Structure formats: structure tokens, C-alpha cells
Short mmCIF file of C-alpha atoms and ligand atoms in Angstrom, two decimals:
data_model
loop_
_atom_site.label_atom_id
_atom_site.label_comp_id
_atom_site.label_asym_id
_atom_site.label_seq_id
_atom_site.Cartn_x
_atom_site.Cartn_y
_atom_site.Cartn_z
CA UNK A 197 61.16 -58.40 -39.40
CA UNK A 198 59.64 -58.55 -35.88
CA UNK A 199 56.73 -60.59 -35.22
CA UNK A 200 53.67 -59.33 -36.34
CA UNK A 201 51.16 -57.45 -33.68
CA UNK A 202 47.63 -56.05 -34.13
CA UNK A 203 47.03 -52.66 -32.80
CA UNK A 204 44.54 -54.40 -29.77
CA UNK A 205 47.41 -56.30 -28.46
CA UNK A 206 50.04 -53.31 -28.55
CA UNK A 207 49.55 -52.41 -25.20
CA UNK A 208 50.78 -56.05 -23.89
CA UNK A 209 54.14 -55.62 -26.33
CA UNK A 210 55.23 -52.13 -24.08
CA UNK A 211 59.39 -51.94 -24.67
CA UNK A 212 59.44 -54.70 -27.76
CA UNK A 213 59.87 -53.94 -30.97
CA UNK A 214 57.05 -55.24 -33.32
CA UNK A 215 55.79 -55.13 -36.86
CA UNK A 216 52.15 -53.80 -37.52
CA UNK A 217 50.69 -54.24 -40.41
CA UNK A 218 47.45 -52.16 -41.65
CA UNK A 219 46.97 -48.73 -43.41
CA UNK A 220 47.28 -45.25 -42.98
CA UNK A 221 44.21 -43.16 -41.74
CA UNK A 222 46.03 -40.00 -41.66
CA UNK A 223 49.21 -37.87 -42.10
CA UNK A 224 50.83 -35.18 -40.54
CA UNK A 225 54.22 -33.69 -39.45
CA UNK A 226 55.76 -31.21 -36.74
CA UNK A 227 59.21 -30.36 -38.16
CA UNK A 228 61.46 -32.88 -38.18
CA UNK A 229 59.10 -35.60 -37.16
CA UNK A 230 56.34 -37.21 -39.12
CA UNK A 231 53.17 -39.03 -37.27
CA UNK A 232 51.57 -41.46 -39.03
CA UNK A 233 48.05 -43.01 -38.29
CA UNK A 234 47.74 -46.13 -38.75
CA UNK A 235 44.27 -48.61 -38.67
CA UNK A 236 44.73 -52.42 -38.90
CA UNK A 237 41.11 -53.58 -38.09
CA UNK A 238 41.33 -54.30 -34.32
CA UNK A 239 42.51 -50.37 -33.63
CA UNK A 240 44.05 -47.38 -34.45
CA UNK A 241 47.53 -46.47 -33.33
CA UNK A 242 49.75 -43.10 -33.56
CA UNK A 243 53.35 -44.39 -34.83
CA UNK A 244 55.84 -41.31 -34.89
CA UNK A 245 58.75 -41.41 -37.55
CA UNK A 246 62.05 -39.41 -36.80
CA UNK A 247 62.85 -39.60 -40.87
CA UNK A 248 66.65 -39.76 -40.64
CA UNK A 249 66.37 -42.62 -38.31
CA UNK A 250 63.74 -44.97 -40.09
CA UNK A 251 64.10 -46.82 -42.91
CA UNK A 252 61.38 -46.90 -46.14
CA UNK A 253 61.20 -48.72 -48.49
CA UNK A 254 58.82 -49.50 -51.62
CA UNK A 255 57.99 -45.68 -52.49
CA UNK A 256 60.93 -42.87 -52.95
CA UNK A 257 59.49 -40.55 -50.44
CA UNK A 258 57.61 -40.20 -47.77
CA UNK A 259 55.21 -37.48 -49.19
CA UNK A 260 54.19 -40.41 -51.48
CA UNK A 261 52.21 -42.24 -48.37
CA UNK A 262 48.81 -40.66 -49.07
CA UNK A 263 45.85 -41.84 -46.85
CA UNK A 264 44.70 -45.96 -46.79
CA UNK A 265 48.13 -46.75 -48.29
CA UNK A 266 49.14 -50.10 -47.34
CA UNK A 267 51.66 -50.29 -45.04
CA UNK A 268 53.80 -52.68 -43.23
CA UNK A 269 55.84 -50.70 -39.63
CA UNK A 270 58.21 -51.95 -37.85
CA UNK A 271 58.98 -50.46 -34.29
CA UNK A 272 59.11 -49.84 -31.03
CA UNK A 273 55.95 -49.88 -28.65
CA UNK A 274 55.86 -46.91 -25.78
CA UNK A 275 53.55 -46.32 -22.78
CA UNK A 276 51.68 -43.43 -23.95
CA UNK A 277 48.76 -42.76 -21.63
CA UNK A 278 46.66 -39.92 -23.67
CA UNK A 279 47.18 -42.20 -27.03
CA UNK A 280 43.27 -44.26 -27.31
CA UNK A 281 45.30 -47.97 -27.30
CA UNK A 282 47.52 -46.53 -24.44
CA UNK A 283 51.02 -46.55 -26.59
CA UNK A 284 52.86 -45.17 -28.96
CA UNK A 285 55.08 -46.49 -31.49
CA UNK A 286 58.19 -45.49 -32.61
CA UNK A 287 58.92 -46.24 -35.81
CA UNK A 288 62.57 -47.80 -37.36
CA UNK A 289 60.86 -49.02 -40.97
CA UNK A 290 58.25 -48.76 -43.01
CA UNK A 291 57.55 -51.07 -46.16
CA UNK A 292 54.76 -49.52 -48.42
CA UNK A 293 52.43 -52.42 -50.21
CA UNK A 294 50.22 -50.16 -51.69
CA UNK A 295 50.45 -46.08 -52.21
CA UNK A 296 47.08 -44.74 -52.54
CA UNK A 297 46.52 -40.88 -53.90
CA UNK A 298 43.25 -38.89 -53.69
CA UNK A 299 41.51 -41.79 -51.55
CA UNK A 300 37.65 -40.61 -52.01
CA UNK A 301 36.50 -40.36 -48.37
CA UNK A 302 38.95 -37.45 -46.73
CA UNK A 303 38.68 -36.71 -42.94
CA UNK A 304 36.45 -33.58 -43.97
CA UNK A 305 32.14 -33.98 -43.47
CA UNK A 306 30.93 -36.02 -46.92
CA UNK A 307 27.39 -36.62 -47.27
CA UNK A 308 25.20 -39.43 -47.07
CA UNK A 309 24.64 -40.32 -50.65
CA UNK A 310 28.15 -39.91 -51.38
CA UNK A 311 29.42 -42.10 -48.24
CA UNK A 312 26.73 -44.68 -49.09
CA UNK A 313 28.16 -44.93 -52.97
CA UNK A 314 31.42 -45.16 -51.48
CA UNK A 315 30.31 -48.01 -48.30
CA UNK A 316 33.10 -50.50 -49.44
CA UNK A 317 35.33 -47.44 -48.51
CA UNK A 318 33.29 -46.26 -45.47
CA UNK A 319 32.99 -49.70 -43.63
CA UNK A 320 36.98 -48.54 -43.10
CA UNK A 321 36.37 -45.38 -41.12
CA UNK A 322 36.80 -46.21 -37.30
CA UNK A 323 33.34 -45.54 -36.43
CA UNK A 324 32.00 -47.43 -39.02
CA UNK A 325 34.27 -50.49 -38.16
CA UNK A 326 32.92 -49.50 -34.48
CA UNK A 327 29.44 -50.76 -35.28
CA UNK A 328 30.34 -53.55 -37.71
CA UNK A 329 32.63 -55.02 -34.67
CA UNK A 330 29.45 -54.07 -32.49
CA UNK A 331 26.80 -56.44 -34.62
CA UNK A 332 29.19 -59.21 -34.53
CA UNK A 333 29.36 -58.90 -30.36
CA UNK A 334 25.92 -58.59 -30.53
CA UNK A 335 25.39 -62.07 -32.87
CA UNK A 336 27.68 -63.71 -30.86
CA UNK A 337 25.74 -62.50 -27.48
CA UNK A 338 22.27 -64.04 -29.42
CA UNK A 339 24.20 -67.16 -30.33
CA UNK A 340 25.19 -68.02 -26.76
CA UNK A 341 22.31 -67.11 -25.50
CA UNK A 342 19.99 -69.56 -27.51
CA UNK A 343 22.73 -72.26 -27.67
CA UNK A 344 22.99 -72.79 -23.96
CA UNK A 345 19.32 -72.95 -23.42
CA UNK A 346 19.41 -75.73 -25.49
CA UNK A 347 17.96 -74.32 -28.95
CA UNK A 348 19.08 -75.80 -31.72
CA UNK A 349 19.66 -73.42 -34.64
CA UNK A 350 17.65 -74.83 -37.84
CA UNK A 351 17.63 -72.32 -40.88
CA UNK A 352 14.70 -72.23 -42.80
CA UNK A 353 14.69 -71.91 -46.55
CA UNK A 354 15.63 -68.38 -48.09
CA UNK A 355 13.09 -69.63 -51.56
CA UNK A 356 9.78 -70.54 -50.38
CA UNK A 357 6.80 -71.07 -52.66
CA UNK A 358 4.63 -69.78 -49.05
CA UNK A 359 4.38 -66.45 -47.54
CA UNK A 360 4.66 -66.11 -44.12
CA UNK A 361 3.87 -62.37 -43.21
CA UNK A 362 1.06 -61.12 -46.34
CA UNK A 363 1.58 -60.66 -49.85
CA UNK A 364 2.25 -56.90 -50.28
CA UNK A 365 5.80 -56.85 -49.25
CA UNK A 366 6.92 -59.68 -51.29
CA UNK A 367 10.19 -60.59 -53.71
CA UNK A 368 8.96 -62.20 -56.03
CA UNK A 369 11.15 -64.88 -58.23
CA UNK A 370 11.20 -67.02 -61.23
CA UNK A 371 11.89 -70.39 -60.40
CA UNK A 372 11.91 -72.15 -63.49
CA UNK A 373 8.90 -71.41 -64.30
CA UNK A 374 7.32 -71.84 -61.10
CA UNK A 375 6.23 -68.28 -58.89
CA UNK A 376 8.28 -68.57 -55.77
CA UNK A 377 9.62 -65.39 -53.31
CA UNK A 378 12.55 -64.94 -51.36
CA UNK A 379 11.73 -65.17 -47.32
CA UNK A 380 9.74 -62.39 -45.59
CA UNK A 381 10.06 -64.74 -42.17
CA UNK A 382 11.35 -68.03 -41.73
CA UNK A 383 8.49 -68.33 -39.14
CA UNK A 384 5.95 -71.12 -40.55
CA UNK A 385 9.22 -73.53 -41.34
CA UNK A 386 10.99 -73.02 -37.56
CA UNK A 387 6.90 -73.95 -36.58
CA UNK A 388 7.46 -77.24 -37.68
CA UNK A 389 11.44 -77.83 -37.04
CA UNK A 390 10.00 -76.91 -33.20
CA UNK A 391 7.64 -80.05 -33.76
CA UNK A 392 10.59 -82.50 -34.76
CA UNK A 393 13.12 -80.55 -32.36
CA UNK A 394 11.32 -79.12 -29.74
CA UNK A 395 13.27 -75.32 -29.14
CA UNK A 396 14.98 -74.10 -32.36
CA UNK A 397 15.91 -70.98 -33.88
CA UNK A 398 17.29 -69.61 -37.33
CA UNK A 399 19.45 -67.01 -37.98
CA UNK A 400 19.50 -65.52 -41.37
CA UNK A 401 18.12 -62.68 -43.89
CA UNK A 402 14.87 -61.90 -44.73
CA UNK A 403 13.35 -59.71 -47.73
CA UNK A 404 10.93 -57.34 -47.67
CA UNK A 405 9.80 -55.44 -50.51
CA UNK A 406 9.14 -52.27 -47.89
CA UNK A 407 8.14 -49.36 -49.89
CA UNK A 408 8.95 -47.56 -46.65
CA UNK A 409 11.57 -45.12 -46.52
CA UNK A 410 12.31 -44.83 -43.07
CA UNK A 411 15.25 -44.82 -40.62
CA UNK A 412 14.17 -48.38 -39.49
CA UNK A 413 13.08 -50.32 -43.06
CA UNK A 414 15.70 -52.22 -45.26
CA UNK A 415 14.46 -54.51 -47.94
CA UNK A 416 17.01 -57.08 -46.52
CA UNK A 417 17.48 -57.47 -42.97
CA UNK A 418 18.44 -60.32 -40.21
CA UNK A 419 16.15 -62.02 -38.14
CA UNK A 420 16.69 -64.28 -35.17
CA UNK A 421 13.58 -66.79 -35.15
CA UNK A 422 13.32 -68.66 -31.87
CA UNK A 423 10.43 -71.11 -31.75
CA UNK A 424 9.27 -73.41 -29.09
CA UNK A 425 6.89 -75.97 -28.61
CA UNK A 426 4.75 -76.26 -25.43
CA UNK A 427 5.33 -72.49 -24.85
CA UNK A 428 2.69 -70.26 -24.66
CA UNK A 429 2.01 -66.43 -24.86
CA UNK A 430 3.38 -65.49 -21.01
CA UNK A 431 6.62 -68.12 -21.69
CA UNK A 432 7.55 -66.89 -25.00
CA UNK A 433 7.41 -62.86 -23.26
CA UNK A 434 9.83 -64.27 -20.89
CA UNK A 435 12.32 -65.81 -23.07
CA UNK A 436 12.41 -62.43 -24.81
CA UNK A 437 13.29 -60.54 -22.21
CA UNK A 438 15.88 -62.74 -21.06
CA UNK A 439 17.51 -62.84 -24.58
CA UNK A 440 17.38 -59.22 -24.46
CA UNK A 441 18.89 -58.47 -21.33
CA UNK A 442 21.73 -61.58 -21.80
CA UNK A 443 22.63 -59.34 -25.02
CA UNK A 444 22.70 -55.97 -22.88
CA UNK A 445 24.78 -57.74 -20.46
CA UNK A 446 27.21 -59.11 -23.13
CA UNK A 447 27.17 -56.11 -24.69
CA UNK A 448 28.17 -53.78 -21.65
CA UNK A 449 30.73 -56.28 -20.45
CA UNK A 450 32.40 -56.66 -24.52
CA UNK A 451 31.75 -54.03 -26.26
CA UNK A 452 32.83 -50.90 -23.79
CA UNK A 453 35.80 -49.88 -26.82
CA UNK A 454 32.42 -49.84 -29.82
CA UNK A 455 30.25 -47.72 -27.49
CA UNK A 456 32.75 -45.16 -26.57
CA UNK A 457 34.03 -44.96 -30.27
CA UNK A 458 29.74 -44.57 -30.81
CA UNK A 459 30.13 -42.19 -28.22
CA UNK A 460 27.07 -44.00 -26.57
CA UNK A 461 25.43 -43.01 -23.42
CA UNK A 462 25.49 -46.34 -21.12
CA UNK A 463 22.60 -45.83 -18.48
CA UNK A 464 19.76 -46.52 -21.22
CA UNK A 465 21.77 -49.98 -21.91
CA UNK A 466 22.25 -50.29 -18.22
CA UNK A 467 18.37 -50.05 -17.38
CA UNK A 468 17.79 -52.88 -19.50
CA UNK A 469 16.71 -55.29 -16.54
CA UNK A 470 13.95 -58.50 -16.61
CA UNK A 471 10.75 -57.77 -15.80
CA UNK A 472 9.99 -55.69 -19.00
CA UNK A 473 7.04 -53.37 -18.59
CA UNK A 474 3.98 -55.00 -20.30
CA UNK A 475 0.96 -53.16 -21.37
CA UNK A 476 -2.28 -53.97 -23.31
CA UNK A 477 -2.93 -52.56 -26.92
CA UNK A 478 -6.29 -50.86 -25.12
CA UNK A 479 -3.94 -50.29 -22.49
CA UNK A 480 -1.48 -48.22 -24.65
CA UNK A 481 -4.60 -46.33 -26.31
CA UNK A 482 -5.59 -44.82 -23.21
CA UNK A 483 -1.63 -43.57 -22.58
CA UNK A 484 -1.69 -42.21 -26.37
CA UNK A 485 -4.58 -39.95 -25.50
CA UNK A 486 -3.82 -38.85 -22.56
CA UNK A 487 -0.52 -37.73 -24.82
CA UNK A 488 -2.28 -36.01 -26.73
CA UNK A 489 -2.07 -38.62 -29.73
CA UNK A 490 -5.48 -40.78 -29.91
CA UNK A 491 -5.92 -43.12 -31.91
CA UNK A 492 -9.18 -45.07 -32.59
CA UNK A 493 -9.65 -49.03 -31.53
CA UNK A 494 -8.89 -51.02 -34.25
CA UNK A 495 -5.91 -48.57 -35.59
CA UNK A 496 -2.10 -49.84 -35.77
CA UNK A 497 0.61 -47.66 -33.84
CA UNK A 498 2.51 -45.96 -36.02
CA UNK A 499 6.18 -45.21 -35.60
CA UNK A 500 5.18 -41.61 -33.61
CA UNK A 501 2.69 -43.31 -31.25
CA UNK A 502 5.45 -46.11 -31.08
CA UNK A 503 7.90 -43.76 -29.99
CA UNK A 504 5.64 -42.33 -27.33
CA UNK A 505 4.68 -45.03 -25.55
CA UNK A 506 8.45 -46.13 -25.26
CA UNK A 507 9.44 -42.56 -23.69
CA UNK A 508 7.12 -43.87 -20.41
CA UNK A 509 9.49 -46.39 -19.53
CA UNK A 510 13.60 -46.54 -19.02
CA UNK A 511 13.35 -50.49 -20.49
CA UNK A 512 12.01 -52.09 -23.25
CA UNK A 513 8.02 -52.60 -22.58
CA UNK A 514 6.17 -54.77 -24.54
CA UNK A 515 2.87 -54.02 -26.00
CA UNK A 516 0.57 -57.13 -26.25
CA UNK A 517 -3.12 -58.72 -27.44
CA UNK A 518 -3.44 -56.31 -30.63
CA UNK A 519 -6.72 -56.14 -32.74
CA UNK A 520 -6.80 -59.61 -34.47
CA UNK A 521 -7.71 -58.21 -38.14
CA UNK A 522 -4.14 -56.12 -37.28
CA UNK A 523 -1.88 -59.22 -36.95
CA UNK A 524 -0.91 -62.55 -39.40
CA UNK A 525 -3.24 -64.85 -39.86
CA UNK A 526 -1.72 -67.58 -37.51
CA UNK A 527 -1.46 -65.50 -34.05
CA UNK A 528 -3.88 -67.48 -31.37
CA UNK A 529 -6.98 -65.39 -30.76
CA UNK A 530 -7.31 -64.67 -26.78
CA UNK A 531 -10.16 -67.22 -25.87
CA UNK A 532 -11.92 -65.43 -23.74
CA UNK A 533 -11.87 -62.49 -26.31
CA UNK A 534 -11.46 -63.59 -29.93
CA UNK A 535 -11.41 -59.84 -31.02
CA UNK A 536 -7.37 -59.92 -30.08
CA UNK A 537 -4.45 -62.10 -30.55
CA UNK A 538 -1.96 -63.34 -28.04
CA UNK A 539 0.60 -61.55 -29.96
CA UNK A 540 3.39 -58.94 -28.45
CA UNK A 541 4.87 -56.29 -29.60
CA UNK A 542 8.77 -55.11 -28.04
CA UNK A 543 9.22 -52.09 -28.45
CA UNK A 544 12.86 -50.41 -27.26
CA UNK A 545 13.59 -47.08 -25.85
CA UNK A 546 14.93 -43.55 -26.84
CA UNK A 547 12.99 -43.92 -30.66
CA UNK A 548 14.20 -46.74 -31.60
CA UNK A 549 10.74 -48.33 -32.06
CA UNK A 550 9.52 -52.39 -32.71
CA UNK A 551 12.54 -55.18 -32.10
CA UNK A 552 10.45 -57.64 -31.74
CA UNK A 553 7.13 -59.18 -32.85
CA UNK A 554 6.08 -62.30 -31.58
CA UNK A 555 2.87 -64.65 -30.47
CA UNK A 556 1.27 -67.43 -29.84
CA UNK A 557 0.44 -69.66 -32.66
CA UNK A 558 -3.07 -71.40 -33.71
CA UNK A 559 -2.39 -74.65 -32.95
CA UNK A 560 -6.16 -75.92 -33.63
CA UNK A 561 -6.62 -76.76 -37.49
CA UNK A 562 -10.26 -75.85 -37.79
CA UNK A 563 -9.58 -72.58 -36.24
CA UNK A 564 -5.92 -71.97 -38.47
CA UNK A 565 -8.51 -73.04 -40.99
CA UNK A 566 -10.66 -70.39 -40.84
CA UNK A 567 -8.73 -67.75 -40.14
CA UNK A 568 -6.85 -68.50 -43.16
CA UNK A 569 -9.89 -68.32 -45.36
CA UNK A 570 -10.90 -64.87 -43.63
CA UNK A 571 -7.39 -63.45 -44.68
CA UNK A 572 -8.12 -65.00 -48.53
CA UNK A 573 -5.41 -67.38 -48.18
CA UNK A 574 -5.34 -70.52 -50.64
CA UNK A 575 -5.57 -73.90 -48.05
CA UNK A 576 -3.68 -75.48 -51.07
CA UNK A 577 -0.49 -73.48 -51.10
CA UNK A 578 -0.49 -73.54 -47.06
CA UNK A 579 -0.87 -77.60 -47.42
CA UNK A 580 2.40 -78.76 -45.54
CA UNK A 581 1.82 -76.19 -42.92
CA UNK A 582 -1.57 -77.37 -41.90
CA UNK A 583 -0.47 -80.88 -41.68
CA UNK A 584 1.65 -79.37 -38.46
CA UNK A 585 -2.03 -79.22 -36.67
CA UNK A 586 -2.60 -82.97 -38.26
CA UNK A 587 0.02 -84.48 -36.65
CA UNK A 588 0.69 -84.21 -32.92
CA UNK A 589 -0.11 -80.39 -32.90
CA UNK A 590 0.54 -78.53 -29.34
CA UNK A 591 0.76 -74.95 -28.64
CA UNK A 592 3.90 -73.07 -29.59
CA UNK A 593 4.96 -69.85 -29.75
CA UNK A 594 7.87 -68.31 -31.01
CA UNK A 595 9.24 -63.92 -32.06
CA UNK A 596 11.72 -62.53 -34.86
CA UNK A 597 14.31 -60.43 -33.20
CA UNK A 598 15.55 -57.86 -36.07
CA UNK A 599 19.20 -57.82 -36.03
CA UNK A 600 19.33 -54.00 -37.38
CA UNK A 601 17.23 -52.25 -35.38
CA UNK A 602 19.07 -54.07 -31.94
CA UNK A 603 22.03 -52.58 -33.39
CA UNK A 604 20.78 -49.70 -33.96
CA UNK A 605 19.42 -49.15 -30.54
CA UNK A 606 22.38 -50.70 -28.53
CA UNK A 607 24.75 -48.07 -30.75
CA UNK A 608 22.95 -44.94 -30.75
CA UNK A 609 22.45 -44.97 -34.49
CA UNK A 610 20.19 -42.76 -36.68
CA UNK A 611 19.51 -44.78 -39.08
CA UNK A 612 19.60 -49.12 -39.57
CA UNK A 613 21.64 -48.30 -42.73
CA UNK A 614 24.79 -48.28 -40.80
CA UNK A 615 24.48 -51.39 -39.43
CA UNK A 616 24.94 -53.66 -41.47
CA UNK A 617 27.47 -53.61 -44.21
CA UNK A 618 25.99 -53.28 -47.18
CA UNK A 619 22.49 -52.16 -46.71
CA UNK A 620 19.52 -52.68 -49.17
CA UNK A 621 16.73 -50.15 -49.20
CA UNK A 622 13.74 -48.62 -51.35
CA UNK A 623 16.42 -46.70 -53.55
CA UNK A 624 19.76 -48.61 -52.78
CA UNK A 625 21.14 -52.06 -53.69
CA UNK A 626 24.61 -50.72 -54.67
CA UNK A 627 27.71 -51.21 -54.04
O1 LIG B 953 7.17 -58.23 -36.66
P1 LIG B 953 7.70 -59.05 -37.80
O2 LIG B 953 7.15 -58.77 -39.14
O3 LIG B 953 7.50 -60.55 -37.37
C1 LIG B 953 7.65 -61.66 -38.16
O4 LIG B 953 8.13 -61.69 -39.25
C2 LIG B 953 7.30 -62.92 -37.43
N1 LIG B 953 7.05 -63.97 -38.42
C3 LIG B 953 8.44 -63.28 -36.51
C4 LIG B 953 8.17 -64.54 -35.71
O5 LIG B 953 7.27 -64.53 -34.90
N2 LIG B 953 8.94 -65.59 -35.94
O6 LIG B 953 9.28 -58.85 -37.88
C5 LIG B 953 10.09 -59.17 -36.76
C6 LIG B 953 11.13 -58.09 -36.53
C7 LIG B 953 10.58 -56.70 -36.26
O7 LIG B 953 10.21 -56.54 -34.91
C8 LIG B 953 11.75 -55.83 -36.64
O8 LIG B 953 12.71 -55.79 -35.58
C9 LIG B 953 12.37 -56.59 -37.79
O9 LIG B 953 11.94 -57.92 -37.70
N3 LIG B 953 11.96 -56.03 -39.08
C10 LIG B 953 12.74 -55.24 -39.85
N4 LIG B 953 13.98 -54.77 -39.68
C11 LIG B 953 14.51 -54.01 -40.66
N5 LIG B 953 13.86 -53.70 -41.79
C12 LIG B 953 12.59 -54.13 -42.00
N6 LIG B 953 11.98 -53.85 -43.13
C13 LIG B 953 11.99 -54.95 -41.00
N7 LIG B 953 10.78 -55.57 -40.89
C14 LIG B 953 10.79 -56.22 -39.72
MG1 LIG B 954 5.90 -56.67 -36.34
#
């Protein structure tokens, strides 16, 4: 058997015969000549099988080979220009592993229930793969960003006894005996790895008990947690904007073969360019009435005013200083103007709503102190968390970065349940 090639490296192998190993997306035949389709993972590839002259083995017939059977092909690699991976192969054996019949997802339109039920099948389908291969690109982008500006990733505990981001969207667990909840935020942990380690960030899931069903909620989700001490407000704005545009970048110059297979326009990702627009919450009131959409001081944006506000601008613009009683109980209150916090807000283009909330953190324990009490919070339970403003406290500031919705933005996607593998939502945690 020849040596074994994946479908992405075909196009180096032009004139050698090779062995491919993957499965067949789909069947057909012109006369005499069969074509099968065959996926491995890193591509698909048209292999064309002149029956008399190519061996099979491990089924009878060839009308056996029904779609996603297993195969193993042997053969030899062509130029072919119109083919997606630029070649052709022409095939002198096949080996079938596995013969699959009446494979559930057929090349015909299924719904979403039914491809959802099915996602261990689905993540197979070339688009799917597409934006699977597109999040990892994308993690990988984050990664290098943070690791060469010297962050050092510190994961924060997925049980906590302590919640980080209010009590009504909490998991809660048993842990022998004791009430604990999985992570909403790994926020008020990375606080205090940025006091021993100075710019850190974690990188895991969070849970959300969101009774939301929308195109932008799952009840498990990634966040990217940068936090950094001696930054304040206008620093930590900046190192958001540079992650994000380090990540377009990446993305642009990486992931050309997962956009086109998205079929995903590329000037919104090319616009993506430091400064981001930055506007005041009172700022962006003023723009949602003269749109038509007012909404009363005090009032959050919802996901239609959200929307709105992002069709102004070609880039990602950042909304900042929202009404304190509208933000977590540890965003710094402006000086100057206690009635708002030094938080921000990024919101993305073309829909795709809030990527990022971040702020400034009360670093003053008299002040974290009362705050706390105004939001009902228990000092107690908070304990190890005030001791952070004890001990050497300085300002710091840090943002989550929501893995899903990036991807969803950077690929054009409806809806966050695609991009990740198996999502969890309000009425899903199967398969
Ligand atoms: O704005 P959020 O709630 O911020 C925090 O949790 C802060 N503690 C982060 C920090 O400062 N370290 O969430 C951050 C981001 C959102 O902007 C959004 O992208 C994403 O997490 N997110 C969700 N993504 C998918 N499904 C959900 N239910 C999400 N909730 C938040
Ligand atoms: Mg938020």
C-alpha cells in the first residue's frame, strides 16, 4: 500500500500514487465510471473508479459502498483545476472498513431538530467541519496572542462555592452536602492570580443557567478571561481591541479554505482595524432615538437596540460607563460620576451583538464593601476575595471574550449552536 496522504496535502503528491484514507460523502456514476466522494477531515476529494481496472476488496460489490462507509483508496493523484483541492484521483483499490446503509443525514435539506439529535453525525458534514476547524484557528489566534504579551494562562476553578456574575443564572450543585455552582465567570479568581502573576488569563467553560432562548445564549459556553494588574479602564479597551484585530488578522491569513466553505463575505472581517469606535451609554441613547428606538436612562440595551447601534459603524465599537445599578457589583464607579461604572461593552457588527464585557475593578475595600452590601451580597461568602483589597490591592482590570459568539461573527453563523460541537441550551443537553 502507498503511503498514506490526507486530502490537504494531495495537491503536493500530483503524478504519485497514494493511499487516502477517510469516508465516503457521496456516490454517483456516468456509465462505465463510478466517482466517489471522499472526506478524511482535512478535505474533500473526487476519486474516479474505472471498475474493471480497480481492485475492491472487503464488500462484494460496489453498490454496497453506501454514504460515510469507511474506506481506505489507493491511487493516483491528477491536476484537476475545477476539483476544490485542485486534483483528482484515480483510483486502482479500494479496501472497505466499514459499509454503512441508510446513514441518517442524506445530502437532501433536514431540519434543525433533527440535525441537532443527530450532531455526532452532523459535526461530519463539510460545513460543519468548516466551523469546527474555524474555532480551533480562532483559539489558537487567542492563544498566541495572550502568550506573547506575556500572559500567563491560569484556569480558575469550574466548582466555586462564590458567584461571580448574580445569582439568577446559576448551576447549582451538591457538593457533599455543601451548596456549591458550577462557574458563571472565572473573573473574581483570575483577580487575584493577576495579584500573584501580574497579566493572566483562563481559558475554559462557563455555565449559565440562561432561560434565554436566543441565537446568542448557551447554558455552556467558552470564555477567554484576561486580567491585569495596574491596568485601568482606557488600557484594558486597548488590549481588547488588539486581541480582536490579532484574531481577524490570523483569521484572514489561516482560515481563507473555512470562510469560503462558510461562504463568508471578507470586507466586514477586513474592516476590523484598531482604533475601535467608542461611545458613551448616554452617548448611545441619544443614537437609539434618533433611530427611532428610545430608551429611558437607566434601561439595559437589549439585543435590537444592540444591533442598531452596531449597524453605525463597519468595526466593532465599544459601548462604555453603563448605569452602575446595570452592571456586577465589582465594576469601579467613574469618580467624578459615581452614577456609572468604568465598564465596556464590545459589541461586533452585522447582528452579531455583545463579545465582550469588561471593566475596571473596585480596588478600594470600603468601597467593594459597600457596593457589595447594596447588591445583598453576604461579606462572609465573598471573604477570600476581599482579602485581594487587604493585601497590596492596585487597580486592575480585566474582560471575558465569549468564544461562541466570535465564532459566530467571524463565520457568518445564525445561530452560536453551530459553533461549538456539542452545544447546551434551554431545551438541549443531548447527544
Ligand atoms: O459580559 P459577561 O457576563 O462578563 C463576565 O462574565 C465578566 N465576569 C467577564 C470578565 O470581565 N472577566 O460575559 C462575557 C462574554 C459576553 O460578552 C459574551 O460574549 C459571552 O461572554 N457570553 C455568552 N456566550 C454564549 N452564551 C451565553 N449565555 C453567554 N453569556 C455571556
Ligand atoms: Mg455582559
Amino acid at each position: 500500500m502507498a503511503e498514506p496522504c490526507t486530502v490537504r496535502d494531495l495537491a503536493a503528491r500530483i503524478g504519485q500514487t497514494v493511499t487516502i484514507r477517510g469516508w465516503l460523502t457521496h456516490y454517483r456514476s456516468s456509465g462505465r465510471i463510478r466517482f466517489l466522494v471522499l472526506r478524511d477531515g482535512t478535505g474533500v476529494v473526487q476519486t474516479v473508479v474505472k471498475a474493471e481496472a480497480a481492485e475492491l476488496a472487503g464488500v462484494e460489490s460496489w453498490e454496497q459502498i453506501g454514504q460515510e462507509s469507511s474506506l481506505i483508496v489507493t491511487g493516483q493523484v491528477h491536476r484537476d483545476a475545477r476539483a476544490p483541492v485542485g486534483v483528482e484521483v484515480e483510483v486502482r483499490a479500494v479496501q472497505v472498513l466499514a459499509a454503512t446503509h441508510e446513514y441518517p443525514i442524506t445530502p437532501k435539506e433536514h431540519g434543525v431538530d433533527f440535525l441537532m439529535d443527530h450532531r455526532h453525525l452532523w459535526i461530519r458534514s463539510p460545513r460543519q467541519a468548516a466551523i469546527l476547524r474555524l474555532r480551533s484557528i480562532i483559539v489558537q489566534a487567542i492563544r498566541g496572542f495572550l502568550d506573547s504579551h506575556g500572559f500567563v494562562v491560569a484556569d480558575p476553578p469550574i466548582i466555586t462555592p462564590t458567584p461571580a456574575e448574580g445569582s439568577t443564572t446559576l448551576f447549582a450543585i451538591d457538593y457533599f452536602g455543601e451548596p456549591a455552582y458550577l462557574s458563571q465567570s472565572g473573573q473574581l479568581y483570575m483577580e487575584a492570580l493577576a495579584l500573584a502573576l501580574g497579566r493572566v488569563y483562563s481559558f475554559g467553560p462557563t455555565f449559565r443557567a440562561e432561560k434565554s432562548k436566543t441565537r446568542r445564549h448557551l447554558t455552556e459556553f467558552w470564555m477567554i478571561e484576561p486580567e491585569m494588574a495596574f491596568c485601568e479602564f482606557e488600557e484594558n479597551l486597548v488590549w481588547q481591541e488588539q486581541l480582536v484585530e490579532h484574531i481577524a488578522q490570523q483569521v484572514l491569513l489561516r482560515a481563507l479554505g473555512e470562510l469560503n466553505a462558510l461562504q463568508r463575505p471578507l470586507a466586514p472581517l477586513e474592516n476590523i482595524r484598531t482604533p475601535f469606535p467608542r461611545i458613551t451609554y448616554d452617548e448611545a441613547l441619544v443614537r437609539l432615538a434618533q433611530l427611532g428606538m428610545p430608551i429611558a436612562w437607566g434601561e439595559d440595551l437589549g439585543a435590537p437596540h444592540e444591533t442598531a447601534l452596531a449597524n453605525q459603524f463597519d468595526c466593532p465599537v465599544f459601548v462604555t460607563h453603563f448605569p452602575t445599578h446595570l452592571k456586577a457589583f465589582y465594576m469601579q464607579p467613574e469618580p467624578t460620576r459615581p452614577e456609572v461604572v468604568r465598564a465596556a461593552d464590545l459589541l461586533a457588527p452585522e447582528g452579531y451583538g455583545e463579545i465582550i464585557g469588561g471593566s475596571q475593578r473596585i480596588h478600594d475595600l470600603s468601597l467593594l464593601e459597600s457596593r457589595m452590601a447594596e447588591h445583598g451580597l453576604d461579606a462572609s461568602s465573598y471573604a477570600w476575595y476581599l482579602d485581594l483589597r487587604r493585601y497590596g490591592t492596585v487597580p486592575h482590570s480585566g474582560f471575558g471574550l465569549g468564544l461562541e459568539r466570535l465564532v459566530a461573527w467571524f463565520g457568518g453563523l445564525d445561530h452560536v449552536r453551530e459553533t461549538t460541537p456539542f452545544a447546551r441550551t434551554l431545551n438541549r443537553v443531548w447527544p
